[in-house]
mmCIF file of N, CA and C in Angstrom:
data_model
loop_
_atom_site.group_PDB
_atom_site.id
_atom_site.type_symbol
_atom_site.label_atom_id
_atom_site.label_comp_id
_atom_site.label_asym_id
_atom_site.label_seq_id
_atom_site.Cartn_x
_atom_site.Cartn_y
_atom_site.Cartn_z
ATOM 1 N N MET X 267 -68.893 6.530 66.714
ATOM 2 C CA MET X 267 -68.752 6.212 65.331
ATOM 3 C C MET X 267 -67.876 7.259 64.647
ATOM 4 N N PRO X 268 -66.651 7.467 65.122
ATOM 5 C CA PRO X 268 -65.796 8.438 64.458
ATOM 6 C C PRO X 268 -65.357 7.956 63.085
ATOM 7 N N THR X 269 -65.462 8.821 62.134
ATOM 8 C CA THR X 269 -64.966 8.551 60.789
ATOM 9 C C THR X 269 -64.129 9.740 60.358
ATOM 10 N N GLU X 270 -63.368 9.544 59.330
ATOM 11 C CA GLU X 270 -62.519 10.611 58.815
ATOM 12 C C GLU X 270 -63.276 11.409 57.758
ATOM 13 N N ARG X 271 -62.829 12.610 57.529
ATOM 14 C CA ARG X 271 -63.394 13.411 56.446
ATOM 15 C C ARG X 271 -63.148 12.703 55.131
ATOM 16 N N PRO X 272 -64.087 12.808 54.196
ATOM 17 C CA PRO X 272 -63.812 12.226 52.885
ATOM 18 C C PRO X 272 -62.696 13.013 52.195
ATOM 19 N N VAL X 273 -61.988 12.352 51.322
ATOM 20 C CA VAL X 273 -60.882 12.995 50.608
ATOM 21 C C VAL X 273 -61.381 14.202 49.819
ATOM 22 N N SER X 274 -62.611 14.152 49.362
ATOM 23 C CA SER X 274 -63.154 15.238 48.553
ATOM 24 C C SER X 274 -63.471 16.495 49.362
ATOM 25 N N TRP X 275 -63.378 16.441 50.700
ATOM 26 C CA TRP X 275 -63.690 17.617 51.512
ATOM 27 C C TRP X 275 -62.732 18.768 51.221
ATOM 28 N N THR X 276 -61.432 18.494 51.207
ATOM 29 C CA THR X 276 -60.436 19.553 51.058
ATOM 30 C C THR X 276 -60.597 20.333 49.752
ATOM 31 N N PRO X 277 -60.719 19.676 48.585
ATOM 32 C CA PRO X 277 -60.916 20.474 47.374
ATOM 33 C C PRO X 277 -62.312 21.091 47.277
ATOM 34 N N ALA X 278 -63.295 20.512 47.965
ATOM 35 C CA ALA X 278 -64.661 21.029 47.871
ATOM 36 C C ALA X 278 -64.910 22.192 48.830
ATOM 37 N N TYR X 279 -64.121 22.322 49.882
ATOM 38 C CA TYR X 279 -64.371 23.371 50.874
ATOM 39 C C TYR X 279 -64.399 24.772 50.253
ATOM 40 N N PRO X 280 -63.419 25.141 49.412
ATOM 41 C CA PRO X 280 -63.505 26.469 48.782
ATOM 42 C C PRO X 280 -64.754 26.612 47.896
ATOM 43 N N ALA X 281 -65.157 25.526 47.250
ATOM 44 C CA ALA X 281 -66.364 25.576 46.423
ATOM 45 C C ALA X 281 -67.606 25.791 47.286
ATOM 46 N N LEU X 282 -67.641 25.164 48.461
ATOM 47 C CA LEU X 282 -68.752 25.373 49.385
ATOM 48 C C LEU X 282 -68.837 26.839 49.791
ATOM 49 N N CYS X 283 -67.700 27.420 50.105
ATOM 50 C CA CYS X 283 -67.670 28.832 50.493
ATOM 51 C C CYS X 283 -68.085 29.731 49.331
ATOM 52 N N GLN X 284 -67.639 29.410 48.118
ATOM 53 C CA GLN X 284 -68.032 30.194 46.946
ATOM 54 C C GLN X 284 -69.542 30.155 46.740
ATOM 55 N N LEU X 285 -70.116 28.968 46.851
ATOM 56 C CA LEU X 285 -71.564 28.841 46.672
ATOM 57 C C LEU X 285 -72.321 29.624 47.736
ATOM 58 N N LEU X 286 -71.881 29.520 48.968
ATOM 59 C CA LEU X 286 -72.543 30.270 50.035
ATOM 60 C C LEU X 286 -72.426 31.769 49.813
ATOM 61 N N ASP X 287 -71.245 32.223 49.449
ATOM 62 C CA ASP X 287 -71.062 33.648 49.194
ATOM 63 C C ASP X 287 -71.954 34.119 48.047
ATOM 64 N N ALA X 288 -72.047 33.315 46.990
ATOM 65 C CA ALA X 288 -72.899 33.673 45.859
ATOM 66 C C ALA X 288 -74.370 33.699 46.261
ATOM 67 N N ALA X 289 -74.796 32.726 47.066
ATOM 68 C CA ALA X 289 -76.185 32.678 47.512
ATOM 69 C C ALA X 289 -76.507 33.847 48.438
ATOM 70 N N ILE X 290 -75.577 34.183 49.326
ATOM 71 C CA ILE X 290 -75.785 35.302 50.249
ATOM 72 C C ILE X 290 -75.863 36.613 49.471
ATOM 73 N N GLU X 291 -74.949 36.800 48.535
ATOM 74 C CA GLU X 291 -74.949 38.019 47.723
ATOM 75 C C GLU X 291 -76.224 38.134 46.893
ATOM 76 N N ALA X 292 -76.659 37.023 46.306
ATOM 77 C CA ALA X 292 -77.884 37.040 45.507
ATOM 78 C C ALA X 292 -79.094 37.382 46.368
ATOM 79 N N ALA X 293 -79.144 36.828 47.566
ATOM 80 C CA ALA X 293 -80.271 37.102 48.455
ATOM 81 C C ALA X 293 -80.251 38.546 48.954
ATOM 82 N N ARG X 294 -79.061 39.069 49.193
ATOM 83 C CA ARG X 294 -78.960 40.452 49.679
ATOM 84 C C ARG X 294 -79.334 41.471 48.624
ATOM 85 N N THR X 295 -78.996 41.200 47.379
ATOM 86 C CA THR X 295 -79.213 42.187 46.327
ATOM 87 C C THR X 295 -80.538 42.006 45.592
ATOM 88 N N SER X 296 -81.221 40.925 45.840
ATOM 89 C CA SER X 296 -82.490 40.666 45.160
ATOM 90 C C SER X 296 -83.622 41.475 45.798
ATOM 91 N N PRO X 297 -84.492 42.049 44.956
ATOM 92 C CA PRO X 297 -85.634 42.753 45.534
ATOM 93 C C PRO X 297 -86.616 41.795 46.227
ATOM 94 N N ARG X 298 -86.636 40.539 45.781
ATOM 95 C CA ARG X 298 -87.487 39.521 46.394
ATOM 96 C C ARG X 298 -86.647 38.264 46.637
ATOM 97 N N PRO X 299 -85.852 38.277 47.722
ATOM 98 C CA PRO X 299 -84.946 37.142 47.966
ATOM 99 C C PRO X 299 -85.707 35.845 48.224
ATOM 100 N N THR X 300 -85.106 34.759 47.776
ATOM 101 C CA THR X 300 -85.700 33.441 47.995
ATOM 102 C C THR X 300 -84.988 32.684 49.109
ATOM 103 N N ALA X 301 -83.963 33.277 49.687
ATOM 104 C CA ALA X 301 -83.213 32.623 50.761
ATOM 105 C C ALA X 301 -83.082 33.573 51.950
ATOM 106 N N ASP X 302 -82.971 33.003 53.118
ATOM 107 C CA ASP X 302 -82.813 33.756 54.361
ATOM 108 C C ASP X 302 -81.321 34.027 54.576
ATOM 109 N N VAL X 303 -80.926 35.282 54.468
ATOM 110 C CA VAL X 303 -79.519 35.654 54.577
ATOM 111 C C VAL X 303 -78.953 35.273 55.944
ATOM 112 N N THR X 304 -79.705 35.493 57.000
ATOM 113 C CA THR X 304 -79.235 35.153 58.345
ATOM 114 C C THR X 304 -78.972 33.658 58.465
ATOM 115 N N ALA X 305 -79.872 32.845 57.934
ATOM 116 C CA ALA X 305 -79.680 31.391 57.982
ATOM 117 C C ALA X 305 -78.464 30.977 57.168
ATOM 118 N N LEU X 306 -78.258 31.602 56.008
ATOM 119 C CA LEU X 306 -77.094 31.264 55.185
ATOM 120 C C LEU X 306 -75.790 31.663 55.875
ATOM 121 N N ARG X 307 -75.798 32.777 56.562
ATOM 122 C CA ARG X 307 -74.597 33.177 57.314
ATOM 123 C C ARG X 307 -74.317 32.195 58.450
ATOM 124 N N ARG X 308 -75.365 31.684 59.068
ATOM 125 C CA ARG X 308 -75.207 30.683 60.127
ATOM 126 C C ARG X 308 -74.598 29.401 59.541
ATOM 127 N N VAL X 309 -75.060 29.016 58.359
ATOM 128 C CA VAL X 309 -74.497 27.835 57.688
ATOM 129 C C VAL X 309 -73.018 28.076 57.401
ATOM 130 N N ARG X 310 -72.686 29.277 56.963
ATOM 131 C CA ARG X 310 -71.284 29.624 56.660
ATOM 132 C C ARG X 310 -70.433 29.513 57.923
ATOM 133 N N ARG X 311 -70.938 30.033 59.037
ATOM 134 C CA ARG X 311 -70.210 29.950 60.306
ATOM 135 C C ARG X 311 -70.007 28.498 60.718
ATOM 136 N N ASP X 312 -71.067 27.693 60.617
ATOM 137 C CA ASP X 312 -70.973 26.276 60.987
ATOM 138 C C ASP X 312 -70.013 25.523 60.079
ATOM 139 N N LEU X 313 -69.996 25.892 58.801
ATOM 140 C CA LEU X 313 -69.090 25.249 57.848
ATOM 141 C C LEU X 313 -67.637 25.542 58.207
ATOM 142 N N VAL X 314 -67.346 26.771 58.557
ATOM 143 C CA VAL X 314 -65.981 27.139 58.960
ATOM 144 C C VAL X 314 -65.590 26.398 60.232
ATOM 145 N N GLN X 315 -66.526 26.314 61.194
ATOM 146 C CA GLN X 315 -66.241 25.577 62.416
ATOM 147 C C GLN X 315 -65.937 24.112 62.118
ATOM 148 N N MET X 316 -66.714 23.523 61.224
ATOM 149 C CA MET X 316 -66.508 22.119 60.889
ATOM 150 C C MET X 316 -65.156 21.927 60.194
ATOM 151 N N ASP X 317 -64.788 22.852 59.318
ATOM 152 C CA ASP X 317 -63.502 22.742 58.634
ATOM 153 C C ASP X 317 -62.348 22.863 59.628
ATOM 154 N N ASN X 318 -62.559 23.623 60.696
ATOM 155 C CA ASN X 318 -61.523 23.777 61.723
ATOM 156 C C ASN X 318 -61.524 22.647 62.744
ATOM 157 N N GLY X 319 -62.414 21.670 62.568
ATOM 158 C CA GLY X 319 -62.418 20.511 63.455
ATOM 159 C C GLY X 319 -63.431 20.563 64.575
ATOM 160 N N HIS X 320 -64.282 21.568 64.583
ATOM 161 C CA HIS X 320 -65.304 21.692 65.620
ATOM 162 C C HIS X 320 -66.671 21.464 64.999
ATOM 163 N N LEU X 321 -67.487 20.670 65.644
ATOM 164 C CA LEU X 321 -68.828 20.442 65.136
ATOM 165 C C LEU X 321 -69.738 21.598 65.507
ATOM 166 N N PRO X 322 -70.726 21.878 64.673
ATOM 167 C CA PRO X 322 -71.595 23.017 64.942
ATOM 168 C C PRO X 322 -72.626 22.785 66.036
ATOM 169 N N TYR X 323 -72.545 21.676 66.743
ATOM 170 C CA TYR X 323 -73.486 21.409 67.825
ATOM 171 C C TYR X 323 -72.778 21.642 69.156
ATOM 172 N N PRO X 324 -73.395 22.355 70.090
ATOM 173 C CA PRO X 324 -72.698 22.712 71.332
ATOM 174 C C PRO X 324 -72.238 21.525 72.173
ATOM 175 N N ASP X 325 -73.008 20.462 72.252
ATOM 176 C CA ASP X 325 -72.665 19.352 73.141
ATOM 177 C C ASP X 325 -72.077 18.155 72.408
ATOM 178 N N SER X 326 -71.598 18.351 71.195
ATOM 179 C CA SER X 326 -71.117 17.219 70.408
ATOM 180 C C SER X 326 -69.652 16.921 70.708
ATOM 181 N N GLN X 327 -69.271 15.696 70.382
ATOM 182 C CA GLN X 327 -67.875 15.301 70.521
ATOM 183 C C GLN X 327 -67.068 15.933 69.402
ATOM 184 N N LEU X 328 -65.770 16.065 69.623
ATOM 185 C CA LEU X 328 -64.908 16.666 68.611
ATOM 186 C C LEU X 328 -64.385 15.600 67.663
ATOM 187 N N VAL X 329 -65.293 15.038 66.872
ATOM 188 C CA VAL X 329 -64.936 14.085 65.830
ATOM 189 C C VAL X 329 -65.693 14.479 64.580
ATOM 190 N N TRP X 330 -65.246 13.987 63.451
ATOM 191 C CA TRP X 330 -65.931 14.248 62.194
ATOM 192 C C TRP X 330 -67.311 13.611 62.235
ATOM 193 N N SER X 331 -68.299 14.343 61.829
ATOM 194 C CA SER X 331 -69.659 13.830 61.795
ATOM 195 C C SER X 331 -70.191 13.912 60.370
ATOM 196 N N PRO X 332 -70.323 12.767 59.686
ATOM 197 C CA PRO X 332 -70.869 12.820 58.340
ATOM 198 C C PRO X 332 -72.302 13.338 58.326
ATOM 199 N N HIS X 333 -73.045 13.097 59.406
ATOM 200 C CA HIS X 333 -74.418 13.592 59.466
ATOM 201 C C HIS X 333 -74.448 15.127 59.488
ATOM 202 N N ALA X 334 -73.632 15.729 60.344
ATOM 203 C CA ALA X 334 -73.578 17.189 60.426
ATOM 204 C C ALA X 334 -73.077 17.790 59.113
ATOM 205 N N ALA X 335 -72.068 17.157 58.524
ATOM 206 C CA ALA X 335 -71.533 17.650 57.258
ATOM 207 C C ALA X 335 -72.588 17.581 56.154
ATOM 208 N N PHE X 336 -73.320 16.485 56.099
ATOM 209 C CA PHE X 336 -74.334 16.339 55.056
ATOM 210 C C PHE X 336 -75.446 17.364 55.244
ATOM 211 N N ARG X 337 -75.812 17.647 56.490
ATOM 212 C CA ARG X 337 -76.842 18.658 56.759
ATOM 213 C C ARG X 337 -76.414 20.013 56.201
ATOM 214 N N LEU X 338 -75.165 20.404 56.442
ATOM 215 C CA LEU X 338 -74.670 21.682 55.947
ATOM 216 C C LEU X 338 -74.589 21.703 54.427
ATOM 217 N N VAL X 339 -74.039 20.634 53.850
ATOM 218 C CA VAL X 339 -73.893 20.581 52.398
ATOM 219 C C VAL X 339 -75.261 20.616 51.719
ATOM 220 N N ARG X 340 -76.235 19.925 52.298
ATOM 221 C CA ARG X 340 -77.581 19.919 51.720
ATOM 222 C C ARG X 340 -78.177 21.319 51.731
ATOM 223 N N GLN X 341 -77.960 22.074 52.807
ATOM 224 C CA GLN X 341 -78.465 23.444 52.857
ATOM 225 C C GLN X 341 -77.783 24.331 51.823
ATOM 226 N N ILE X 342 -76.508 24.093 51.589
ATOM 227 C CA ILE X 342 -75.779 24.874 50.592
ATOM 228 C C ILE X 342 -76.291 24.548 49.191
ATOM 229 N N ILE X 343 -76.504 23.272 48.920
ATOM 230 C CA ILE X 343 -77.009 22.873 47.605
ATOM 231 C C ILE X 343 -78.384 23.478 47.359
ATOM 232 N N THR X 344 -79.220 23.488 48.385
ATOM 233 C CA THR X 344 -80.563 24.051 48.244
ATOM 234 C C THR X 344 -80.517 25.535 47.897
ATOM 235 N N ALA X 345 -79.573 26.267 48.463
ATOM 236 C CA ALA X 345 -79.479 27.709 48.229
ATOM 237 C C ALA X 345 -78.620 28.075 47.025
ATOM 238 N N ALA X 346 -77.946 27.095 46.429
ATOM 239 C CA ALA X 346 -76.979 27.376 45.362
ATOM 240 C C ALA X 346 -77.659 27.964 44.125
ATOM 241 N N PRO X 347 -77.038 28.991 43.546
ATOM 242 C CA PRO X 347 -77.557 29.528 42.290
ATOM 243 C C PRO X 347 -77.388 28.498 41.169
ATOM 244 N N LEU X 348 -78.393 28.367 40.355
ATOM 245 C CA LEU X 348 -78.327 27.406 39.247
ATOM 246 C C LEU X 348 -77.188 27.761 38.301
ATOM 247 N N GLY X 349 -76.473 26.757 37.857
ATOM 248 C CA GLY X 349 -75.410 26.959 36.885
ATOM 249 C C GLY X 349 -74.097 27.445 37.455
ATOM 250 N N HIS X 350 -73.972 27.561 38.754
ATOM 251 C CA HIS X 350 -72.705 27.998 39.347
ATOM 252 C C HIS X 350 -71.654 26.920 39.094
ATOM 253 N N PRO X 351 -70.436 27.295 38.712
ATOM 254 C CA PRO X 351 -69.417 26.292 38.375
ATOM 255 C C PRO X 351 -68.992 25.390 39.537
ATOM 256 N N ALA X 352 -69.256 25.770 40.766
ATOM 257 C CA ALA X 352 -68.842 24.969 41.920
ATOM 258 C C ALA X 352 -69.841 23.879 42.283
ATOM 259 N N VAL X 353 -71.000 23.863 41.663
ATOM 260 C CA VAL X 353 -72.049 22.921 42.050
ATOM 261 C C VAL X 353 -71.599 21.461 41.870
ATOM 262 N N GLY X 354 -70.918 21.140 40.793
ATOM 263 C CA GLY X 354 -70.485 19.765 40.545
ATOM 264 C C GLY X 354 -69.573 19.241 41.641
ATOM 265 N N THR X 355 -68.623 20.063 42.060
ATOM 266 C CA THR X 355 -67.706 19.671 43.135
ATOM 267 C C THR X 355 -68.461 19.414 44.429
ATOM 268 N N VAL X 356 -69.420 20.260 44.724
ATOM 269 C CA VAL X 356 -70.188 20.134 45.964
ATOM 270 C C VAL X 356 -71.091 18.900 45.915
ATOM 271 N N LEU X 357 -71.674 18.616 44.761
ATOM 272 C CA LEU X 357 -72.511 17.425 44.640
ATOM 273 C C LEU X 357 -71.690 16.144 44.789
ATOM 274 N N ARG X 358 -70.462 16.135 44.272
ATOM 275 C CA ARG X 358 -69.591 14.975 44.466
ATOM 276 C C ARG X 358 -69.263 14.791 45.947
ATOM 277 N N LEU X 359 -69.020 15.891 46.663
ATOM 278 C CA LEU X 359 -68.787 15.817 48.101
ATOM 279 C C LEU X 359 -70.020 15.271 48.805
ATOM 280 N N ALA X 360 -71.198 15.735 48.430
ATOM 281 C CA ALA X 360 -72.435 15.244 49.044
ATOM 282 C C ALA X 360 -72.575 13.741 48.847
ATOM 283 N N ALA X 361 -72.210 13.244 47.671
ATOM 284 C CA ALA X 361 -72.271 11.797 47.417
ATOM 285 C C ALA X 361 -71.294 11.050 48.319
ATOM 286 N N ASP X 362 -70.090 11.579 48.492
ATOM 287 C CA ASP X 362 -69.106 10.931 49.368
ATOM 288 C C ASP X 362 -69.588 10.901 50.818
ATOM 289 N N ILE X 363 -70.172 12.001 51.270
ATOM 290 C CA ILE X 363 -70.672 12.052 52.645
ATOM 291 C C ILE X 363 -71.858 11.107 52.812
ATOM 292 N N ALA X 364 -72.719 11.028 51.802
ATOM 293 C CA ALA X 364 -73.856 10.098 51.860
ATOM 294 C C ALA X 364 -73.349 8.660 51.957
ATOM 295 N N ASP X 365 -72.279 8.342 51.227
ATOM 296 C CA ASP X 365 -71.688 7.008 51.319
ATOM 297 C C ASP X 365 -71.141 6.750 52.724
ATOM 298 N N GLN X 366 -70.525 7.771 53.329
ATOM 299 C CA GLN X 366 -70.039 7.626 54.707
ATOM 300 C C GLN X 366 -71.193 7.357 55.661
ATOM 301 N N ASN X 367 -72.283 8.097 55.498
ATOM 302 C CA ASN X 367 -73.451 7.888 56.358
ATOM 303 C C ASN X 367 -73.997 6.477 56.204
ATOM 304 N N ALA X 368 -74.065 5.993 54.974
ATOM 305 C CA ALA X 368 -74.569 4.637 54.732
ATOM 306 C C ALA X 368 -73.655 3.597 55.372
ATOM 307 N N ALA X 369 -72.353 3.781 55.250
ATOM 308 C CA ALA X 369 -71.408 2.837 55.843
ATOM 309 C C ALA X 369 -71.507 2.853 57.369
ATOM 310 N N ALA X 370 -71.648 4.039 57.951
ATOM 311 C CA ALA X 370 -71.774 4.138 59.401
ATOM 312 C C ALA X 370 -73.064 3.474 59.870
ATOM 313 N N ARG X 371 -74.131 3.654 59.128
ATOM 314 C CA ARG X 371 -75.403 3.032 59.490
ATOM 315 C C ARG X 371 -75.311 1.508 59.391
ATOM 316 N N THR X 372 -74.666 1.019 58.350
ATOM 317 C CA THR X 372 -74.497 -0.427 58.184
ATOM 318 C C THR X 372 -73.671 -1.005 59.325
ATOM 319 N N THR X 373 -72.612 -0.306 59.690
ATOM 320 C CA THR X 373 -71.772 -0.753 60.797
ATOM 321 C C THR X 373 -72.556 -0.775 62.115
ATOM 322 N N ALA X 374 -73.328 0.274 62.351
ATOM 323 C CA ALA X 374 -74.111 0.343 63.581
ATOM 324 C C ALA X 374 -75.171 -0.767 63.612
ATOM 325 N N THR X 375 -75.792 -1.046 62.492
ATOM 326 C CA THR X 375 -76.803 -2.078 62.410
ATOM 327 C C THR X 375 -76.199 -3.456 62.627
ATOM 328 N N SER X 376 -75.059 -3.724 62.002
ATOM 329 C CA SER X 376 -74.432 -5.038 62.161
ATOM 330 C C SER X 376 -73.890 -5.237 63.573
ATOM 331 N N THR X 377 -73.464 -4.159 64.226
ATOM 332 C CA THR X 377 -72.993 -4.252 65.603
ATOM 333 C C THR X 377 -74.155 -4.563 66.546
ATOM 334 N N LYS X 378 -75.321 -3.973 66.311
ATOM 335 C CA LYS X 378 -76.494 -4.241 67.136
ATOM 336 C C LYS X 378 -76.955 -5.664 67.014
ATOM 337 N N GLU X 379 -76.857 -6.212 65.799
ATOM 338 C CA GLU X 379 -77.345 -7.587 65.539
ATOM 339 C C GLU X 379 -76.408 -8.631 66.121
ATOM 340 N N SER X 380 -75.161 -8.269 66.371
ATOM 341 C CA SER X 380 -74.188 -9.248 66.882
ATOM 342 C C SER X 380 -74.376 -9.565 68.326
#
């Protein structure tokens, strides 16, 4: 089920990195962090791999995966500081990826029924 990256990925990628950097910095400097810095760094690494065309799963095919992308974006949204200016861009990307997932699921379901 290969699909292409949504058009909103390219402008949202820097916003994703900004949000992650802000969340990592907030967690590092907080006396009582609410996020796991190691996990956020892992998300950052996986995000860079995905942007370079590699999926963050060791045995996965080298195609765009809306499921993997949505997993990463959801983790970023969860860790995002409230009121950060990049949140809107990232939420629009999440909506586009969710639409891709829905379309892929519909296609898979209709193919099974045929």
